[in-house]
């Protein structure tokens, strides 16, 4: 394979930071087969009060932060979820929570939809297909029906129907099969198909559909290696590299922060333990950023072969496709 930085021809550089994506921990009520975080109910790693306080200080100190993006695990289950939501909204920043939807039916978390609505939290929810069988194969039996019930509840609160209550859904392709690799369908074509099916069968509404490529990390990487197709799949992603996607990559204006307070260029680098670095090779933490009084201390983004997953076809990011297929 061509090293990703060689394919670019020049280093991938940071732009001014406007997004903090915070992984609150690995605890989750599900253990999905495609999860790049390898989250599950058995995981116990989560944010500490000390790191939470540092994050709140970071949010208050830097007006350039426009979006605080909370992920996990199930972010709602991990320490710091509500304090970070409230700190960010107090500073009038957009808050995103990446939800698996089924968390709303777990004891102790049933009030989360109402809480999110009160604070006008944008919900980006996983629904890897609009068909029940495909979802349950990927995420567990009964997840589809729980997800439908959760969206119905969110709709009743105004999500997907009122301007200030945004609900987006995420499509994930099935795991790659030997001799059968594919990129996600074109986002602009799949979006109306989702909306038509969910409206016709369940009277559901949502704002946008995001399509995300399966990246060969976490449980997907273990699966690929077990099937002896890890390297062929990486080569498939490289073969579909699209240079037009690189200027839109999410790593360029984002800091990814783990539950220990370490800094990465993106969530995928975080899961593969590839930390962000300053131009002198110094590794970063929230504490160091506060000492520097500067978020923009990273010049070059750390890259790896799996970066081809974000740049193949129409591209892929936590906000879906990077370019249209026009």
PDB file of C-alpha atoms in Angstrom:
ATOM      1  CA  UNK A   1       0.000   0.000   0.000  1.00  0.00           C
ATOM      2  CA  UNK A   2       0.985   3.595  -0.533  1.00  0.00           C
ATOM      3  CA  UNK A   3       1.516   5.315   2.838  1.00  0.00           C
ATOM      4  CA  UNK A   4      -1.304   7.813   3.288  1.00  0.00           C
ATOM      5  CA  UNK A   5       0.990  10.812   3.698  1.00  0.00           C
ATOM      6  CA  UNK A   6       2.751   9.851   0.436  1.00  0.00           C
ATOM      7  CA  UNK A   7      -0.601   9.709  -1.329  1.00  0.00           C
ATOM      8  CA  UNK A   8      -1.326  13.277  -0.189  1.00  0.00           C
ATOM      9  CA  UNK A   9       2.037  14.554  -1.393  1.00  0.00           C
ATOM     10  CA  UNK A  10       2.235  17.007   1.501  1.00  0.00           C
ATOM     11  CA  UNK A  11       1.470  16.906   5.234  1.00  0.00           C
ATOM     12  CA  UNK A  12      -2.175  17.061   6.296  1.00  0.00           C
ATOM     13  CA  UNK A  13      -2.387  20.244   8.340  1.00  0.00           C
ATOM     14  CA  UNK A  14      -4.676  21.495  11.095  1.00  0.00           C
ATOM     15  CA  UNK A  15      -7.009  24.432  10.672  1.00  0.00           C
ATOM     16  CA  UNK A  16      -8.195  26.561  13.619  1.00  0.00           C
ATOM     17  CA  UNK A  17      -9.923  24.278  16.117  1.00  0.00           C
ATOM     18  CA  UNK A  18     -13.694  24.711  16.347  1.00  0.00           C
ATOM     19  CA  UNK A  19     -14.852  21.230  17.485  1.00  0.00           C
ATOM     20  CA  UNK A  20     -14.130  19.283  20.666  1.00  0.00           C
ATOM     21  CA  UNK A  21     -15.115  15.638  20.360  1.00  0.00           C
ATOM     22  CA  UNK A  22     -14.995  14.040  23.805  1.00  0.00           C
ATOM     23  CA  UNK A  23     -15.118  10.296  24.403  1.00  0.00           C
ATOM     24  CA  UNK A  24     -16.622  10.025  27.885  1.00  0.00           C
ATOM     25  CA  UNK A  25     -15.797   6.343  28.302  1.00  0.00           C
ATOM     26  CA  UNK A  26     -16.278   2.829  27.014  1.00  0.00           C
ATOM     27  CA  UNK A  27     -19.311   1.838  29.085  1.00  0.00           C
ATOM     28  CA  UNK A  28     -22.344   1.022  26.924  1.00  0.00           C
ATOM     29  CA  UNK A  29     -25.532  -1.001  27.183  1.00  0.00           C
ATOM     30  CA  UNK A  30     -24.762  -2.605  23.788  1.00  0.00           C
ATOM     31  CA  UNK A  31     -21.790  -4.464  22.290  1.00  0.00           C
ATOM     32  CA  UNK A  32     -22.246  -3.894  18.537  1.00  0.00           C
ATOM     33  CA  UNK A  33     -20.267  -6.024  16.095  1.00  0.00           C
ATOM     34  CA  UNK A  34     -18.946  -2.985  14.189  1.00  0.00           C
ATOM     35  CA  UNK A  35     -18.038  -0.830  17.222  1.00  0.00           C
ATOM     36  CA  UNK A  36     -14.648   0.810  16.718  1.00  0.00           C
ATOM     37  CA  UNK A  37     -14.560   1.780  20.420  1.00  0.00           C
ATOM     38  CA  UNK A  38     -15.068  -1.866  21.495  1.00  0.00           C
ATOM     39  CA  UNK A  39     -17.611  -0.604  24.028  1.00  0.00           C
ATOM     40  CA  UNK A  40     -19.829  -2.949  26.056  1.00  0.00           C
ATOM     41  CA  UNK A  41     -21.704  -3.265  29.357  1.00  0.00           C
ATOM     42  CA  UNK A  42     -18.587  -4.914  30.827  1.00  0.00           C
ATOM     43  CA  UNK A  43     -16.298  -1.921  30.211  1.00  0.00           C
ATOM     44  CA  UNK A  44     -15.716   0.373  33.166  1.00  0.00           C
ATOM     45  CA  UNK A  45     -13.408   3.066  31.764  1.00  0.00           C
ATOM     46  CA  UNK A  46     -14.938   6.534  32.015  1.00  0.00           C
ATOM     47  CA  UNK A  47     -14.199  10.210  32.584  1.00  0.00           C
ATOM     48  CA  UNK A  48     -12.993  11.252  36.037  1.00  0.00           C
ATOM     49  CA  UNK A  49     -14.216  14.341  37.950  1.00  0.00           C
ATOM     50  CA  UNK A  50     -10.754  15.911  37.565  1.00  0.00           C
ATOM     51  CA  UNK A  51     -10.706  15.556  33.763  1.00  0.00           C
ATOM     52  CA  UNK A  52     -14.332  16.703  33.578  1.00  0.00           C
ATOM     53  CA  UNK A  53     -13.416  19.917  35.432  1.00  0.00           C
ATOM     54  CA  UNK A  54     -10.514  20.517  33.026  1.00  0.00           C
ATOM     55  CA  UNK A  55     -12.847  20.051  30.053  1.00  0.00           C
ATOM     56  CA  UNK A  56     -15.347  22.519  31.497  1.00  0.00           C
ATOM     57  CA  UNK A  57     -12.541  25.046  31.958  1.00  0.00           C
ATOM     58  CA  UNK A  58     -11.469  24.474  28.343  1.00  0.00           C
ATOM     59  CA  UNK A  59     -15.026  25.057  27.107  1.00  0.00           C
ATOM     60  CA  UNK A  60     -15.350  28.279  29.109  1.00  0.00           C
ATOM     61  CA  UNK A  61     -11.917  29.633  28.198  1.00  0.00           C
ATOM     62  CA  UNK A  62     -11.927  29.284  24.401  1.00  0.00           C
ATOM     63  CA  UNK A  63     -14.693  31.112  22.485  1.00  0.00           C
ATOM     64  CA  UNK A  64     -13.407  29.580  19.219  1.00  0.00           C
ATOM     65  CA  UNK A  65     -14.985  26.233  20.237  1.00  0.00           C
ATOM     66  CA  UNK A  66     -18.282  26.139  18.380  1.00  0.00           C
ATOM     67  CA  UNK A  67     -19.297  22.497  18.943  1.00  0.00           C
ATOM     68  CA  UNK A  68     -18.910  20.059  21.830  1.00  0.00           C
ATOM     69  CA  UNK A  69     -19.462  16.544  20.489  1.00  0.00           C
ATOM     70  CA  UNK A  70     -20.049  13.870  23.157  1.00  0.00           C
ATOM     71  CA  UNK A  71     -19.465  10.236  22.340  1.00  0.00           C
ATOM     72  CA  UNK A  72     -18.625   6.924  24.010  1.00  0.00           C
ATOM     73  CA  UNK A  73     -19.587   4.074  24.634  1.00  0.00           C
ATOM     74  CA  UNK A  74     -23.003   5.358  25.354  1.00  0.00           C
ATOM     75  CA  UNK A  75     -22.064   8.907  26.382  1.00  0.00           C
ATOM     76  CA  UNK A  76     -25.225   9.223  28.477  1.00  0.00           C
ATOM     77  CA  UNK A  77     -24.028   6.350  30.735  1.00  0.00           C
ATOM     78  CA  UNK A  78     -20.601   7.776  31.518  1.00  0.00           C
ATOM     79  CA  UNK A  79     -19.547  10.342  34.120  1.00  0.00           C
ATOM     80  CA  UNK A  80     -19.564  13.958  32.989  1.00  0.00           C
ATOM     81  CA  UNK A  81     -22.370  13.811  30.441  1.00  0.00           C
ATOM     82  CA  UNK A  82     -24.725  16.313  32.088  1.00  0.00           C
ATOM     83  CA  UNK A  83     -22.032  18.673  33.472  1.00  0.00           C
ATOM     84  CA  UNK A  84     -20.470  18.978  30.013  1.00  0.00           C
ATOM     85  CA  UNK A  85     -23.832  19.501  28.296  1.00  0.00           C
ATOM     86  CA  UNK A  86     -24.716  22.267  30.717  1.00  0.00           C
ATOM     87  CA  UNK A  87     -21.298  23.940  30.593  1.00  0.00           C
ATOM     88  CA  UNK A  88     -21.330  24.026  26.799  1.00  0.00           C
ATOM     89  CA  UNK A  89     -24.903  25.278  26.528  1.00  0.00           C
ATOM     90  CA  UNK A  90     -24.155  27.973  29.113  1.00  0.00           C
ATOM     91  CA  UNK A  91     -21.466  29.182  26.701  1.00  0.00           C
ATOM     92  CA  UNK A  92     -23.982  28.981  23.821  1.00  0.00           C
ATOM     93  CA  UNK A  93     -22.085  26.245  22.022  1.00  0.00           C
ATOM     94  CA  UNK A  94     -23.717  23.538  19.940  1.00  0.00           C
ATOM     95  CA  UNK A  95     -23.829  20.215  21.808  1.00  0.00           C
ATOM     96  CA  UNK A  96     -23.999  16.905  19.975  1.00  0.00           C
ATOM     97  CA  UNK A  97     -24.647  13.587  21.686  1.00  0.00           C
ATOM     98  CA  UNK A  98     -24.030  10.414  19.692  1.00  0.00           C
ATOM     99  CA  UNK A  99     -26.724   8.085  20.957  1.00  0.00           C
ATOM    100  CA  UNK A 100     -27.535   4.432  20.366  1.00  0.00           C
ATOM    101  CA  UNK A 101     -31.212   5.279  21.194  1.00  0.00           C
ATOM    102  CA  UNK A 102     -31.738   2.066  23.204  1.00  0.00           C
ATOM    103  CA  UNK A 103     -30.179   3.737  26.249  1.00  0.00           C
ATOM    104  CA  UNK A 104     -33.545   5.470  26.804  1.00  0.00           C
ATOM    105  CA  UNK A 105     -34.988   2.153  28.012  1.00  0.00           C
ATOM    106  CA  UNK A 106     -32.244   1.378  30.543  1.00  0.00           C
ATOM    107  CA  UNK A 107     -33.025   1.984  34.213  1.00  0.00           C
ATOM    108  CA  UNK A 108     -31.689   5.353  35.304  1.00  0.00           C
ATOM    109  CA  UNK A 109     -31.591   6.876  31.829  1.00  0.00           C
ATOM    110  CA  UNK A 110     -35.268   7.046  30.853  1.00  0.00           C
ATOM    111  CA  UNK A 111     -35.355  10.835  31.255  1.00  0.00           C
ATOM    112  CA  UNK A 112     -32.498  11.486  28.803  1.00  0.00           C
ATOM    113  CA  UNK A 113     -34.751  12.482  25.848  1.00  0.00           C
ATOM    114  CA  UNK A 114     -36.505  15.159  27.928  1.00  0.00           C
ATOM    115  CA  UNK A 115     -33.154  16.339  29.309  1.00  0.00           C
ATOM    116  CA  UNK A 116     -31.706  16.665  25.799  1.00  0.00           C
ATOM    117  CA  UNK A 117     -34.793  18.541  24.597  1.00  0.00           C
ATOM    118  CA  UNK A 118     -34.586  21.033  27.490  1.00  0.00           C
ATOM    119  CA  UNK A 119     -30.999  21.825  26.606  1.00  0.00           C
ATOM    120  CA  UNK A 120     -31.559  21.703  22.825  1.00  0.00           C
ATOM    121  CA  UNK A 121     -28.936  19.005  22.377  1.00  0.00           C
ATOM    122  CA  UNK A 122     -28.490  17.798  18.810  1.00  0.00           C
ATOM    123  CA  UNK A 123     -28.884  14.013  18.727  1.00  0.00           C
ATOM    124  CA  UNK A 124     -26.994  11.943  16.150  1.00  0.00           C
ATOM    125  CA  UNK A 125     -28.338   8.421  16.447  1.00  0.00           C
ATOM    126  CA  UNK A 126     -27.182   5.123  15.032  1.00  0.00           C
ATOM    127  CA  UNK A 127     -29.681   3.328  12.807  1.00  0.00           C
ATOM    128  CA  UNK A 128     -27.451   1.346  10.442  1.00  0.00           C
ATOM    129  CA  UNK A 129     -30.348   0.370   8.187  1.00  0.00           C
ATOM    130  CA  UNK A 130     -34.067   1.116   7.912  1.00  0.00           C
ATOM    131  CA  UNK A 131     -34.784  -2.648   7.804  1.00  0.00           C
ATOM    132  CA  UNK A 132     -35.149  -4.599  11.051  1.00  0.00           C
ATOM    133  CA  UNK A 133     -33.178  -7.722  10.179  1.00  0.00           C
ATOM    134  CA  UNK A 134     -30.067  -5.801   9.113  1.00  0.00           C
ATOM    135  CA  UNK A 135     -30.047  -3.684  12.287  1.00  0.00           C
ATOM    136  CA  UNK A 136     -30.517  -6.611  14.670  1.00  0.00           C
ATOM    137  CA  UNK A 137     -27.754  -8.622  12.965  1.00  0.00           C
ATOM    138  CA  UNK A 138     -25.327  -5.737  13.523  1.00  0.00           C
ATOM    139  CA  UNK A 139     -26.421  -4.463  16.927  1.00  0.00           C
ATOM    140  CA  UNK A 140     -28.349  -7.235  18.691  1.00  0.00           C
ATOM    141  CA  UNK A 141     -31.834  -8.736  18.718  1.00  0.00           C
ATOM    142  CA  UNK A 142     -34.572  -6.241  19.529  1.00  0.00           C
ATOM    143  CA  UNK A 143     -32.409  -3.148  18.947  1.00  0.00           C
ATOM    144  CA  UNK A 144     -34.393  -2.112  15.868  1.00  0.00           C
ATOM    145  CA  UNK A 145     -37.765  -2.038  17.636  1.00  0.00           C
ATOM    146  CA  UNK A 146     -36.263  -0.178  20.601  1.00  0.00           C
ATOM    147  CA  UNK A 147     -34.697   2.316  18.191  1.00  0.00           C
ATOM    148  CA  UNK A 148     -38.035   2.907  16.452  1.00  0.00           C
ATOM    149  CA  UNK A 149     -39.750   3.434  19.813  1.00  0.00           C
ATOM    150  CA  UNK A 150     -36.990   5.863  20.831  1.00  0.00           C
ATOM    151  CA  UNK A 151     -37.380   7.926  17.648  1.00  0.00           C
ATOM    152  CA  UNK A 152     -41.147   8.021  18.171  1.00  0.00           C
ATOM    153  CA  UNK A 153     -40.536   9.411  21.642  1.00  0.00           C
ATOM    154  CA  UNK A 154     -38.070  11.990  20.326  1.00  0.00           C
ATOM    155  CA  UNK A 155     -40.569  13.038  17.648  1.00  0.00           C
ATOM    156  CA  UNK A 156     -43.209  13.564  20.350  1.00  0.00           C
ATOM    157  CA  UNK A 157     -40.800  15.937  22.079  1.00  0.00           C
ATOM    158  CA  UNK A 158     -40.304  17.832  18.815  1.00  0.00           C
ATOM    159  CA  UNK A 159     -37.059  16.261  17.597  1.00  0.00           C
ATOM    160  CA  UNK A 160     -36.933  16.143  13.815  1.00  0.00           C
ATOM    161  CA  UNK A 161     -39.976  18.438  13.705  1.00  0.00           C
ATOM    162  CA  UNK A 162     -38.942  21.637  15.466  1.00  0.00           C
ATOM    163  CA  UNK A 163     -36.080  23.811  14.213  1.00  0.00           C
ATOM    164  CA  UNK A 164     -34.106  23.815  17.471  1.00  0.00           C
ATOM    165  CA  UNK A 165     -34.417  20.058  18.124  1.00  0.00           C
ATOM    166  CA  UNK A 166     -32.257  18.301  15.539  1.00  0.00           C
ATOM    167  CA  UNK A 167     -32.258  14.525  15.108  1.00  0.00           C
ATOM    168  CA  UNK A 168     -29.875  12.986  12.577  1.00  0.00           C
ATOM    169  CA  UNK A 169     -29.501   9.266  11.818  1.00  0.00           C
ATOM    170  CA  UNK A 170     -26.378   7.327  10.867  1.00  0.00           C
ATOM    171  CA  UNK A 171     -26.129   4.545   8.270  1.00  0.00           C
ATOM    172  CA  UNK A 172     -23.344   1.959   8.574  1.00  0.00           C
ATOM    173  CA  UNK A 173     -22.794  -0.620   5.818  1.00  0.00           C
ATOM    174  CA  UNK A 174     -22.783  -4.320   6.728  1.00  0.00           C
ATOM    175  CA  UNK A 175     -19.344  -5.660   7.603  1.00  0.00           C
ATOM    176  CA  UNK A 176     -17.256  -6.434   4.503  1.00  0.00           C
ATOM    177  CA  UNK A 177     -17.427  -9.962   3.141  1.00  0.00           C
ATOM    178  CA  UNK A 178     -14.634 -11.783   1.280  1.00  0.00           C
ATOM    179  CA  UNK A 179     -14.663 -10.728  -2.380  1.00  0.00           C
ATOM    180  CA  UNK A 180     -17.512  -8.318  -1.637  1.00  0.00           C
ATOM    181  CA  UNK A 181     -16.252  -4.894  -0.566  1.00  0.00           C
ATOM    182  CA  UNK A 182     -18.357  -1.786  -0.973  1.00  0.00           C
ATOM    183  CA  UNK A 183     -18.545   1.843   0.056  1.00  0.00           C
ATOM    184  CA  UNK A 184     -21.721   3.344   1.535  1.00  0.00           C
ATOM    185  CA  UNK A 185     -24.471   4.237  -0.937  1.00  0.00           C
ATOM    186  CA  UNK A 186     -24.607   7.870  -2.046  1.00  0.00           C
ATOM    187  CA  UNK A 187     -25.854   9.832   0.957  1.00  0.00           C
ATOM    188  CA  UNK A 188     -28.182  12.144  -0.965  1.00  0.00           C
ATOM    189  CA  UNK A 189     -29.967   9.148  -2.510  1.00  0.00           C
ATOM    190  CA  UNK A 190     -30.193   7.039   0.662  1.00  0.00           C
ATOM    191  CA  UNK A 191     -31.570   9.901   2.773  1.00  0.00           C
ATOM    192  CA  UNK A 192     -34.973  10.062   1.005  1.00  0.00           C
ATOM    193  CA  UNK A 193     -35.217   6.250   1.022  1.00  0.00           C
ATOM    194  CA  UNK A 194     -34.803   6.237   4.818  1.00  0.00           C
ATOM    195  CA  UNK A 195     -37.292   9.069   5.236  1.00  0.00           C
ATOM    196  CA  UNK A 196     -39.916   7.451   2.997  1.00  0.00           C
ATOM    197  CA  UNK A 197     -39.693   4.042   4.674  1.00  0.00           C
ATOM    198  CA  UNK A 198     -39.690   5.322   8.261  1.00  0.00           C
ATOM    199  CA  UNK A 199     -42.508   7.770   7.557  1.00  0.00           C
ATOM    200  CA  UNK A 200     -44.659   5.224   5.748  1.00  0.00           C
ATOM    201  CA  UNK A 201     -44.239   2.433   8.283  1.00  0.00           C
ATOM    202  CA  UNK A 202     -43.845   4.301  11.595  1.00  0.00           C
ATOM    203  CA  UNK A 203     -44.714   7.981  10.947  1.00  0.00           C
ATOM    204  CA  UNK A 204     -41.174   8.980  11.949  1.00  0.00           C
ATOM    205  CA  UNK A 205     -39.313  12.186  11.103  1.00  0.00           C
ATOM    206  CA  UNK A 206     -35.629  13.104  11.261  1.00  0.00           C
ATOM    207  CA  UNK A 207     -33.418  15.831   9.821  1.00  0.00           C
ATOM    208  CA  UNK A 208     -30.485  14.283   7.939  1.00  0.00           C
ATOM    209  CA  UNK A 209     -28.999  10.886   7.227  1.00  0.00           C
ATOM    210  CA  UNK A 210     -25.222  10.456   7.513  1.00  0.00           C
ATOM    211  CA  UNK A 211     -23.425   7.604   5.738  1.00  0.00           C
ATOM    212  CA  UNK A 212     -20.225   6.366   7.374  1.00  0.00           C
ATOM    213  CA  UNK A 213     -17.672   3.952   5.898  1.00  0.00           C
ATOM    214  CA  UNK A 214     -16.589   0.925   7.897  1.00  0.00           C
ATOM    215  CA  UNK A 215     -13.071   1.776   9.033  1.00  0.00           C
ATOM    216  CA  UNK A 216     -10.729  -1.147   9.762  1.00  0.00           C
ATOM    217  CA  UNK A 217     -10.259  -0.420  13.460  1.00  0.00           C
ATOM    218  CA  UNK A 218     -11.733  -1.815  16.688  1.00  0.00           C
ATOM    219  CA  UNK A 219     -14.059  -4.781  16.315  1.00  0.00           C
ATOM    220  CA  UNK A 220     -14.213  -4.298  12.545  1.00  0.00           C
ATOM    221  CA  UNK A 221     -10.440  -4.766  12.340  1.00  0.00           C
ATOM    222  CA  UNK A 222     -10.618  -7.931  14.458  1.00  0.00           C
ATOM    223  CA  UNK A 223     -13.349  -9.248  12.167  1.00  0.00           C
ATOM    224  CA  UNK A 224     -11.357  -8.430   9.013  1.00  0.00           C
ATOM    225  CA  UNK A 225      -8.234 -10.102  10.345  1.00  0.00           C
ATOM    226  CA  UNK A 226     -10.198 -13.175  11.381  1.00  0.00           C
ATOM    227  CA  UNK A 227     -11.527 -13.438   7.809  1.00  0.00           C
ATOM    228  CA  UNK A 228      -8.015 -12.779   6.381  1.00  0.00           C
ATOM    229  CA  UNK A 229      -9.315  -9.748   4.484  1.00  0.00           C
ATOM    230  CA  UNK A 230      -7.829  -6.880   6.503  1.00  0.00           C
ATOM    231  CA  UNK A 231      -5.111  -6.014   3.970  1.00  0.00           C
ATOM    232  CA  UNK A 232      -7.339  -6.510   0.891  1.00  0.00           C
ATOM    233  CA  UNK A 233      -9.967  -4.220   2.441  1.00  0.00           C
ATOM    234  CA  UNK A 234      -7.355  -1.532   3.132  1.00  0.00           C
ATOM    235  CA  UNK A 235      -6.225  -1.843  -0.486  1.00  0.00           C
ATOM    236  CA  UNK A 236      -9.846  -1.478  -1.634  1.00  0.00           C
ATOM    237  CA  UNK A 237     -10.117   1.760   0.340  1.00  0.00           C
ATOM    238  CA  UNK A 238      -6.874   3.067  -1.175  1.00  0.00           C
ATOM    239  CA  UNK A 239      -8.061   2.141  -4.674  1.00  0.00           C
ATOM    240  CA  UNK A 240     -11.114   4.361  -4.065  1.00  0.00           C
ATOM    241  CA  UNK A 241      -9.146   7.314  -2.668  1.00  0.00           C
ATOM    242  CA  UNK A 242     -10.649  10.676  -3.692  1.00  0.00           C
ATOM    243  CA  UNK A 243      -8.372  13.689  -3.328  1.00  0.00           C
ATOM    244  CA  UNK A 244     -11.382  16.045  -3.300  1.00  0.00           C
ATOM    245  CA  UNK A 245     -12.316  14.825   0.186  1.00  0.00           C
ATOM    246  CA  UNK A 246      -9.127  15.851   1.990  1.00  0.00           C
ATOM    247  CA  UNK A 247      -9.934  19.531   2.523  1.00  0.00           C
ATOM    248  CA  UNK A 248     -13.162  18.532   4.309  1.00  0.00           C
ATOM    249  CA  UNK A 249     -11.725  15.914   6.680  1.00  0.00           C
ATOM    250  CA  UNK A 250     -13.080  16.215  10.230  1.00  0.00           C
ATOM    251  CA  UNK A 251      -9.603  15.877  11.770  1.00  0.00           C
ATOM    252  CA  UNK A 252      -8.613  19.264  10.372  1.00  0.00           C
ATOM    253  CA  UNK A 253     -10.655  21.469  12.731  1.00  0.00           C
ATOM    254  CA  UNK A 254     -11.248  18.993  15.559  1.00  0.00           C
ATOM    255  CA  UNK A 255      -9.575  17.829  18.741  1.00  0.00           C
ATOM    256  CA  UNK A 256     -10.502  14.350  19.955  1.00  0.00           C
ATOM    257  CA  UNK A 257     -10.161  13.875  23.718  1.00  0.00           C
ATOM    258  CA  UNK A 258     -10.251  10.577  25.593  1.00  0.00           C
ATOM    259  CA  UNK A 259     -11.563   9.909  29.087  1.00  0.00           C
ATOM    260  CA  UNK A 260      -8.015  10.312  30.482  1.00  0.00           C
ATOM    261  CA  UNK A 261      -7.634  13.809  29.001  1.00  0.00           C
ATOM    262  CA  UNK A 262      -5.247  12.867  26.175  1.00  0.00           C
ATOM    263  CA  UNK A 263      -5.495  14.667  22.816  1.00  0.00           C
ATOM    264  CA  UNK A 264      -5.815  13.055  19.384  1.00  0.00           C
ATOM    265  CA  UNK A 265      -6.524  14.378  15.895  1.00  0.00           C
ATOM    266  CA  UNK A 266      -9.676  12.284  15.538  1.00  0.00           C
ATOM    267  CA  UNK A 267     -11.714   9.591  17.244  1.00  0.00           C
ATOM    268  CA  UNK A 268     -10.233   6.883  15.018  1.00  0.00           C
ATOM    269  CA  UNK A 269      -6.652   7.826  15.922  1.00  0.00           C
ATOM    270  CA  UNK A 270      -7.779   7.781  19.552  1.00  0.00           C
ATOM    271  CA  UNK A 271      -8.962   4.185  19.271  1.00  0.00           C
ATOM    272  CA  UNK A 272      -5.721   3.156  17.555  1.00  0.00           C
ATOM    273  CA  UNK A 273      -3.657   5.042  20.174  1.00  0.00           C
ATOM    274  CA  UNK A 274      -2.031   7.484  17.741  1.00  0.00           C
ATOM    275  CA  UNK A 275      -1.754  10.686  19.804  1.00  0.00           C
ATOM    276  CA  UNK A 276      -1.617  14.187  18.366  1.00  0.00           C
ATOM    277  CA  UNK A 277       1.729  15.959  18.519  1.00  0.00           C
ATOM    278  CA  UNK A 278       3.092  19.485  18.499  1.00  0.00           C
ATOM    279  CA  UNK A 279       5.693  20.467  15.900  1.00  0.00           C
ATOM    280  CA  UNK A 280       8.385  19.473  18.450  1.00  0.00           C
ATOM    281  CA  UNK A 281       6.866  16.015  18.950  1.00  0.00           C
ATOM    282  CA  UNK A 282       5.304  16.798  22.332  1.00  0.00           C
ATOM    283  CA  UNK A 283       2.207  14.805  23.251  1.00  0.00           C
ATOM    284  CA  UNK A 284      -0.782  16.794  24.445  1.00  0.00           C
ATOM    285  CA  UNK A 285      -3.310  16.698  27.251  1.00  0.00           C
ATOM    286  CA  UNK A 286      -6.128  19.046  28.252  1.00  0.00           C
ATOM    287  CA  UNK A 287      -3.938  20.307  31.088  1.00  0.00           C
ATOM    288  CA  UNK A 288      -1.173  21.268  28.638  1.00  0.00           C
ATOM    289  CA  UNK A 289      -3.611  23.097  26.346  1.00  0.00           C
ATOM    290  CA  UNK A 290      -4.797  25.113  29.351  1.00  0.00           C
ATOM    291  CA  UNK A 291      -1.179  25.905  30.244  1.00  0.00           C
ATOM    292  CA  UNK A 292      -0.411  26.939  26.646  1.00  0.00           C
ATOM    293  CA  UNK A 293      -3.621  29.029  26.580  1.00  0.00           C
ATOM    294  CA  UNK A 294      -3.877  27.930  22.971  1.00  0.00           C
ATOM    295  CA  UNK A 295      -5.867  25.223  21.158  1.00  0.00           C
ATOM    296  CA  UNK A 296      -3.982  25.623  17.888  1.00  0.00           C
ATOM    297  CA  UNK A 297      -0.652  24.006  18.781  1.00  0.00           C
ATOM    298  CA  UNK A 298      -0.849  21.077  16.331  1.00  0.00           C
ATOM    299  CA  UNK A 299       0.497  21.756  12.861  1.00  0.00           C
ATOM    300  CA  UNK A 300       0.516  18.327  11.203  1.00  0.00           C
ATOM    301  CA  UNK A 301      -2.156  15.639  11.622  1.00  0.00           C
ATOM    302  CA  UNK A 302      -1.003  12.099  12.378  1.00  0.00           C
ATOM    303  CA  UNK A 303      -2.103   9.728   9.612  1.00  0.00           C
ATOM    304  CA  UNK A 304      -2.321   5.950   9.154  1.00  0.00           C
ATOM    305  CA  UNK A 305      -3.504   3.474   6.488  1.00  0.00           C
ATOM    306  CA  UNK A 306      -7.078   3.521   7.842  1.00  0.00           C
ATOM    307  CA  UNK A 307      -7.269   7.213   6.817  1.00  0.00           C
ATOM    308  CA  UNK A 308      -8.138   5.856   3.363  1.00  0.00           C
ATOM    309  CA  UNK A 309     -11.534   4.992   4.864  1.00  0.00           C
ATOM    310  CA  UNK A 310     -12.298   8.685   5.388  1.00  0.00           C
ATOM    311  CA  UNK A 311     -11.141   9.640   1.884  1.00  0.00           C
ATOM    312  CA  UNK A 312     -12.620   6.823  -0.236  1.00  0.00           C
ATOM    313  CA  UNK A 313     -15.469   7.623  -2.602  1.00  0.00           C
ATOM    314  CA  UNK A 314     -17.516  10.547  -1.275  1.00  0.00           C
ATOM    315  CA  UNK A 315     -15.536  10.495   1.957  1.00  0.00           C
ATOM    316  CA  UNK A 316     -16.650   9.693   5.470  1.00  0.00           C
ATOM    317  CA  UNK A 317     -16.749  11.558   8.759  1.00  0.00           C
ATOM    318  CA  UNK A 318     -18.757  11.822  11.944  1.00  0.00           C
ATOM    319  CA  UNK A 319     -20.932  14.163   9.888  1.00  0.00           C
ATOM    320  CA  UNK A 320     -21.375  11.713   7.048  1.00  0.00           C
ATOM    321  CA  UNK A 321     -20.164  12.040   3.452  1.00  0.00           C
ATOM    322  CA  UNK A 322     -17.681  14.828   2.760  1.00  0.00           C
ATOM    323  CA  UNK A 323     -18.647  15.586  -0.833  1.00  0.00           C
ATOM    324  CA  UNK A 324     -21.627  14.842  -3.062  1.00  0.00           C
ATOM    325  CA  UNK A 325     -21.546  12.368  -5.925  1.00  0.00           C
ATOM    326  CA  UNK A 326     -22.436  15.009  -8.514  1.00  0.00           C
TER     327      UNK A 326
END
